[in-house]
Amino acid sequence: MPLSAYAAAFPGFIQTLTALSAVIDKALAQAETRKIQPEVLLSSRLAPDMLPFTRQIQLACDFVKNAAARVSGGENPKFPDEEKTFEELKERIAKTLAFVRSVDQAALDSGVGKDVTFPRGQGQAVMKGEVYLTRFAVPNFYFHATTAYAILRENGFDIGKRDFLGDVFEA
Amino acid sequence: MPLSAYAAAFPGFIQTLTALSAVIDKALAQAETRKIQPEVLLSSRLAPDMLPFTRQIQLACDFVKNAAARVSGGENPKFPDEEKTFEELKERIAKTLAFVRSVDQAALDSGVGKDVTFPRGQGQAVMKGEVYLTRFAVPNFYFHATTAYAILRENGFDIGKRDFLGDVFEA
C-alpha cells in the first residue's frame, strides 16, 4: 500500500504544529510563574547568528503552507510576518492548520510528479514535487519546529519530547 | 501518483544523515583550529536535562534503523551505544545508511498497512505502520538530528542550515 502525498507528510505537520501551539501555552504559563516577560522569549536565539523564536515559528508554518500550496498547485496565501506576541504566533499556527486541512489532496498526489518552482535567494529553484515535499519541506519544517522547542528548553522551560511530538499515541 | 512508503521518508533520512556526517567533519576541522578537544563536544548539551551530542546522533540513527526494520518486518540489528569519538559516530551513521539502503521496499509498502509493536518505557506500544513511520519515526528523527546540529551551533561552530539540509539541490 503506497501512501498518498498527503499522508506522507501532512499528518506529521499537523500533529507537530498542534503540539507547538500547546508548547507555547505551557511556556506562557511557566513564564508567568517565573516572572519572565513573554516578549523576552520571542527574541531569544540559540546562537547570535541564528533566528529568534518568532522567526522559527513563522518559518515552520511557512514550510508547511508553501508545501501544501506549491505541490498541489493551488493558491498560496501570504501570511505577513507581523506577529509580536505568543497569542499571535498561535494564530499563525491556527491559520496554517486551517489552510493545510483544506488542501486538495488529489492535486497533491498529482503534484509530486511535477516540477515545483519557488523563490530562493535572488533567483528561483526548481525541484520535482516529490523531492520538494520529502527532502526540502519536511526537513526544513522539523528543523524550525525543533529549534523553536530548543530555544525554550535552553531557557529552562519545563517541557519534554512528548510535548514536541504531540498526540501520536492518541491517534 | 502516490508515494512508496520508502519514498515518503527514507530519501529524507538518507540525505539528512549524510549531511550530519559532513557536519561532523566540519566540526572536527573547526575544533582543531579552535583548539577544542573534540570529546568535550560529545558530552555537550543544550540544557542540563537534555541528552548530549553523542546520544542525539545515536538516537537519530536508531529512529531510522528501527523504522526500516519494524515497518518492513525484517531483521532489526542492534547497534550498541558505545561510540566514544566523532569517528565512531560517523561509523554509526555509515552503518545506519548501509542498513536502510538494503531494506526491502516492497515489504515497507506492505508494512505501512499493518500494526507495528515496539518497546516503549516499561511496556510496549502498538501503532499502525503508517502512523509509526510518518508521525513517530520522522518527527523523532529530525528532532534528534536538529538537536545535534543545534548543540554545535550553540557552541559557536560555523555551520549553517544548508549543511543541515545536505544535497537536496544537487539531487
Coordinates of C-alpha atoms in Angstrom, one line a residue:
Chain A
M1 CA 0.0 0.0 0.0
P2 CA 1.7 3.2 -1.1
L3 CA 0.9 6.4 0.7
S4 CA -0.9 9.4 -0.7
A5 CA 1.3 12.5 -0.9
Y6 CA -0.9 14.0 1.9
A7 CA -0.4 11.0 4.2
A8 CA 3.3 11.0 3.6
A9 CA 3.9 14.4 5.3
F10 CA 0.8 16.4 6.3
P11 CA -0.5 14.4 9.3
G12 CA 3.0 14.8 10.8
F13 CA 3.0 18.5 10.1
I14 CA -0.4 18.9 11.7
Q15 CA 0.5 16.8 14.7
T16 CA 3.7 18.8 15.3
L17 CA 2.2 22.3 14.7
T18 CA -0.7 21.4 17.1
A19 CA 1.9 20.3 19.6
L20 CA 3.9 23.5 19.2
S21 CA 0.8 25.5 19.9
A22 CA 0.3 23.6 23.2
V23 CA 4.1 24.0 23.9
I24 CA 3.5 27.8 23.6
D25 CA 0.7 27.6 26.2
K26 CA 2.9 25.7 28.6
A27 CA 5.7 28.2 28.1
L28 CA 3.3 31.1 28.7
A29 CA 2.0 29.6 32.0
Q30 CA 5.6 28.9 33.2
A31 CA 6.8 32.4 32.1
E32 CA 4.1 33.9 34.4
T33 CA 5.2 31.7 37.3
R34 CA 8.8 32.6 36.7
K35 CA 8.1 36.3 36.2
I36 CA 9.5 36.3 32.7
Q37 CA 8.1 38.8 30.3
P38 CA 6.9 36.6 27.4
E39 CA 8.3 39.0 24.8
V40 CA 11.8 38.3 26.0
L41 CA 11.5 34.8 24.8
L42 CA 10.2 35.8 21.4
S43 CA 13.6 37.3 20.5
S44 CA 15.6 34.6 22.2
R45 CA 18.1 32.7 20.0
L46 CA 20.3 29.6 20.4
A47 CA 23.2 31.5 18.9
P48 CA 23.7 35.1 17.9
D49 CA 23.6 34.2 14.2
M50 CA 20.5 32.0 14.5
L51 CA 17.0 33.3 14.1
P52 CA 14.9 34.1 17.1
F53 CA 11.9 32.1 18.4
T54 CA 9.3 34.2 16.5
R55 CA 11.0 33.6 13.1
Q56 CA 11.4 29.9 13.9
I57 CA 7.6 29.6 14.3
Q58 CA 6.9 31.7 11.3
L59 CA 9.2 29.6 9.1
A60 CA 7.9 26.3 10.4
C61 CA 4.4 27.5 9.4
D62 CA 5.6 28.7 6.0
F63 CA 7.3 25.5 5.0
V64 CA 4.0 23.7 5.7
K65 CA 1.8 26.3 4.0
N66 CA 4.1 26.5 1.0
A67 CA 4.4 22.7 0.6
A68 CA 0.6 22.5 0.5
A69 CA 0.2 25.3 -2.0
R70 CA 3.2 24.6 -4.3
V71 CA 2.9 20.9 -4.6
S72 CA -0.9 21.0 -5.1
G73 CA -0.6 23.9 -7.5
G74 CA -3.3 25.8 -5.6
E75 CA -3.4 29.3 -4.3
N76 CA -0.6 30.3 -1.9
P77 CA -1.9 32.9 0.6
K78 CA 0.8 35.2 2.0
F79 CA 0.9 35.3 5.8
P80 CA 2.7 38.5 6.7
D81 CA 5.5 38.2 9.3
E82 CA 4.0 40.6 11.8
E83 CA 3.5 38.6 15.0
K84 CA 4.5 40.4 18.2
T85 CA 3.1 38.1 20.9
F86 CA 2.7 34.4 21.6
E87 CA -1.0 34.7 21.1
E88 CA -0.4 36.0 17.6
L89 CA 2.1 33.1 16.9
K90 CA -0.7 30.7 18.0
E91 CA -3.0 32.4 15.5
R92 CA -0.4 32.0 12.8
I93 CA -0.2 28.2 13.6
A94 CA -4.0 28.0 13.6
K95 CA -4.2 29.8 10.2
T96 CA -1.6 27.4 8.8
L97 CA -3.5 24.4 10.1
A98 CA -6.8 25.6 8.6
F99 CA -5.1 26.1 5.3
V100 CA -3.4 22.7 5.0
R101 CA -6.5 20.9 6.2
S102 CA -8.3 22.4 3.2
V103 CA -5.7 21.4 0.6
D104 CA -6.8 19.4 -2.5
Q105 CA -5.3 16.0 -1.7
A106 CA -5.7 14.7 -5.2
A107 CA -3.9 17.7 -6.5
L108 CA -1.0 16.9 -4.1
D109 CA -0.8 13.4 -5.4
S110 CA -0.6 14.7 -9.0
G111 CA 1.8 17.5 -8.0
V112 CA 4.5 15.2 -6.6
G113 CA 5.2 14.1 -10.1
K114 CA 5.6 17.6 -11.5
D115 CA 8.2 20.3 -11.1
V116 CA 7.8 22.9 -8.3
T117 CA 9.3 26.3 -8.9
F118 CA 9.9 28.6 -5.9
P119 CA 11.9 31.7 -5.0
R120 CA 15.3 31.0 -3.4
G121 CA 17.8 33.7 -2.6
Q122 CA 17.9 36.2 -5.5
G123 CA 16.6 33.6 -8.0
Q124 CA 14.4 30.6 -8.4
A125 CA 14.8 26.9 -7.6
V126 CA 13.1 24.1 -9.5
M127 CA 12.6 20.7 -7.9
K128 CA 10.4 17.7 -8.5
G129 CA 7.3 17.9 -6.2
E130 CA 8.3 14.6 -4.5
V131 CA 11.8 15.9 -3.7
Y132 CA 10.4 19.3 -2.6
L133 CA 8.0 17.7 -0.2
T134 CA 10.0 14.9 1.2
R135 CA 13.6 16.3 1.2
F136 CA 13.1 20.0 1.4
A137 CA 9.8 20.9 3.1
V138 CA 9.9 18.0 5.7
P139 CA 13.5 18.6 6.9
N140 CA 13.1 22.4 6.9
F141 CA 9.8 22.2 8.8
Y142 CA 11.1 19.9 11.6
F143 CA 14.3 21.9 11.7
H144 CA 12.5 25.1 12.6
A145 CA 9.9 23.4 14.9
T146 CA 12.7 21.7 16.8
T147 CA 14.8 24.9 17.1
A148 CA 11.8 26.7 18.5
Y149 CA 11.4 24.0 21.1
A150 CA 15.2 24.0 21.8
I151 CA 15.1 27.8 22.4
L152 CA 12.5 27.2 25.2
R153 CA 14.5 24.2 26.6
E154 CA 17.7 26.2 26.6
N155 CA 15.9 28.9 28.6
G156 CA 15.0 26.4 31.3
F157 CA 11.3 25.7 30.4
D158 CA 9.9 22.5 31.7
I159 CA 8.8 20.8 28.6
G160 CA 9.8 17.4 27.2
K161 CA 10.0 15.5 23.9
R162 CA 6.4 14.2 24.4
D163 CA 5.3 17.8 24.3
F164 CA 7.2 18.2 21.0
L165 CA 5.7 15.0 19.5
G166 CA 2.1 15.7 20.4
D167 CA -0.7 13.2 20.2
V168 CA 0.8 10.3 18.2
F169 CA -0.2 7.8 20.9
E170 CA -3.8 9.1 21.0
A171 CA -4.2 8.9 17.2
Chain B
M1 CA 0.9 9.5 -8.1
P2 CA 1.0 8.2 -4.6
L3 CA 4.4 7.7 -2.9
S4 CA 6.0 4.4 -1.9
A5 CA 6.5 4.1 1.8
Y6 CA 10.2 4.2 1.1
A7 CA 10.0 7.5 -0.9
A8 CA 7.8 9.1 1.7
A9 CA 10.6 9.1 4.4
F10 CA 13.8 7.3 3.6
P11 CA 15.4 9.6 1.0
G12 CA 15.0 12.4 3.5
F13 CA 16.5 10.3 6.2
I14 CA 19.5 9.4 4.0
Q15 CA 20.0 13.0 2.8
T16 CA 20.0 14.3 6.4
L17 CA 22.2 11.5 7.9
T18 CA 24.7 12.0 5.1
A19 CA 24.6 15.8 5.8
L20 CA 25.1 15.1 9.6
S21 CA 28.2 13.1 8.8
A22 CA 29.6 16.0 6.8
V23 CA 28.7 18.4 9.6
I24 CA 30.8 16.3 12.0
D25 CA 33.7 16.6 9.6
K26 CA 33.3 20.4 9.6
A27 CA 33.1 20.5 13.4
L28 CA 36.2 18.3 13.7
A29 CA 38.2 20.6 11.5
Q30 CA 37.0 23.7 13.3
A31 CA 37.6 22.2 16.7
E32 CA 41.2 21.6 15.7
T33 CA 41.6 25.3 14.6
R34 CA 39.9 26.5 17.8
K35 CA 41.9 24.1 20.0
I36 CA 38.8 22.4 21.3
Q37 CA 39.2 18.8 22.4
P38 CA 36.6 17.0 20.3
E39 CA 35.5 14.9 23.2
V40 CA 34.2 18.0 25.0
L41 CA 31.6 18.4 22.3
L42 CA 30.4 14.9 22.5
S43 CA 29.1 15.4 26.0
S44 CA 27.8 18.9 25.3
R45 CA 24.0 19.5 25.9
L46 CA 21.6 22.3 25.2
A47 CA 20.2 22.1 28.7
P48 CA 21.3 20.0 31.7
D49 CA 18.3 17.7 31.4
M50 CA 18.7 17.2 27.6
L51 CA 20.8 14.4 26.1
P52 CA 24.3 15.1 25.0
F53 CA 25.6 15.2 21.3
T54 CA 26.6 11.5 21.2
R55 CA 23.1 10.4 22.3
Q56 CA 21.4 12.7 19.8
I57 CA 23.3 11.1 17.0
Q58 CA 22.8 7.5 18.3
L59 CA 19.0 8.2 18.6
A60 CA 18.8 9.8 15.2
C61 CA 20.3 6.7 13.7
D62 CA 18.1 4.4 15.7
F63 CA 14.8 6.0 14.7
V64 CA 15.8 5.5 11.0
K65 CA 17.1 1.9 11.6
N66 CA 14.1 0.9 13.6
A67 CA 11.7 2.4 11.1
A68 CA 13.2 0.4 8.3
A69 CA 13.2 -2.8 10.3
R70 CA 9.9 -2.5 12.1
V71 CA 7.8 -1.3 9.2
S72 CA 9.3 -3.8 6.7
G73 CA 9.1 -6.6 9.3
G74 CA 12.7 -7.5 8.6
E75 CA 15.6 -8.2 10.9
N76 CA 16.4 -5.4 13.3
P77 CA 20.2 -5.4 14.0
K78 CA 21.2 -3.9 17.4
F79 CA 23.8 -1.2 17.2
P80 CA 25.3 -0.9 20.7
D81 CA 25.6 2.6 22.1
E82 CA 29.4 2.5 22.6
E83 CA 30.7 5.4 20.5
K84 CA 33.4 7.5 22.2
T85 CA 34.7 9.6 19.3
F86 CA 33.3 11.6 16.3
E87 CA 34.9 9.0 14.0
E88 CA 32.9 6.2 15.7
L89 CA 29.7 8.3 15.4
K90 CA 30.4 8.7 11.7
E91 CA 30.7 4.9 11.5
R92 CA 27.4 4.6 13.3
I93 CA 25.8 6.8 10.6
A94 CA 27.5 4.8 7.9
K95 CA 26.2 1.5 9.3
T96 CA 22.7 3.0 9.5
L97 CA 22.9 4.3 5.9
A98 CA 24.0 0.8 4.7
F99 CA 21.2 -0.9 6.5
V100 CA 18.4 1.4 5.3
R101 CA 19.6 1.3 1.7
S102 CA 19.2 -2.5 1.9
V103 CA 15.7 -2.5 3.2
D104 CA 13.0 -4.4 1.3
Q105 CA 11.0 -1.6 -0.2
A106 CA 8.0 -3.8 -1.1
A107 CA 7.9 -5.0 2.5
L108 CA 7.8 -1.4 3.7
D109 CA 4.8 -0.7 1.4
S110 CA 3.0 -3.7 2.8
G111 CA 4.1 -2.8 6.4
V112 CA 2.5 0.6 6.5
G113 CA -0.9 -1.0 6.5
K114 CA 0.0 -3.4 9.4
D115 CA 0.5 -2.8 13.1
V116 CA 4.0 -2.2 14.4
T117 CA 4.7 -3.2 18.0
F118 CA 7.8 -1.8 19.8
P119 CA 9.2 -1.4 23.3
R120 CA 8.3 1.9 25.0
G121 CA 9.1 2.7 28.6
Q122 CA 8.4 -0.4 30.7
G123 CA 5.9 -1.8 28.2
Q124 CA 5.1 -2.0 24.5
A125 CA 3.4 0.4 22.1
V126 CA 1.3 -0.6 19.1
M127 CA 0.8 1.7 16.2
K128 CA -0.2 1.3 12.6
G129 CA 2.9 1.2 10.4
E130 CA 1.8 4.4 8.5
V131 CA 1.4 6.3 11.8
Y132 CA 4.7 4.9 13.2
L133 CA 6.6 6.0 10.1
T134 CA 5.1 9.4 9.3
R135 CA 4.2 10.7 12.8
F136 CA 6.6 8.9 15.1
A137 CA 9.8 8.0 13.3
V138 CA 10.0 11.1 11.1
P139 CA 9.4 13.7 13.8
N140 CA 11.7 11.9 16.2
F141 CA 14.5 11.5 13.7
Y142 CA 14.5 15.2 12.7
F143 CA 14.2 16.2 16.4
H144 CA 17.4 14.4 17.3
A145 CA 19.3 15.4 14.1
T146 CA 18.3 19.1 14.6
T147 CA 19.3 19.0 18.3
A148 CA 22.7 17.5 17.4
Y149 CA 23.2 20.4 14.9
A150 CA 21.9 22.9 17.5
I151 CA 24.4 21.8 20.1
L152 CA 27.3 22.6 17.6
R153 CA 25.7 25.9 16.7
E154 CA 25.3 26.9 20.3
N155 CA 29.0 26.1 20.8
G156 CA 29.9 28.6 18.2
F157 CA 30.6 26.3 15.3
D158 CA 30.5 27.8 11.8
I159 CA 27.8 25.7 10.1
G160 CA 24.6 26.7 8.5
K161 CA 21.2 25.3 7.6
R162 CA 22.5 24.2 4.1
D163 CA 24.9 22.0 6.0
F164 CA 21.9 20.5 7.9
L165 CA 19.8 20.0 4.7
G166 CA 22.5 18.4 2.6
D167 CA 22.4 17.8 -1.1
V168 CA 18.7 18.4 -1.9
F169 CA 19.7 20.9 -4.6
E170 CA 22.1 18.5 -6.2
A171 CA 19.6 15.7 -6.3

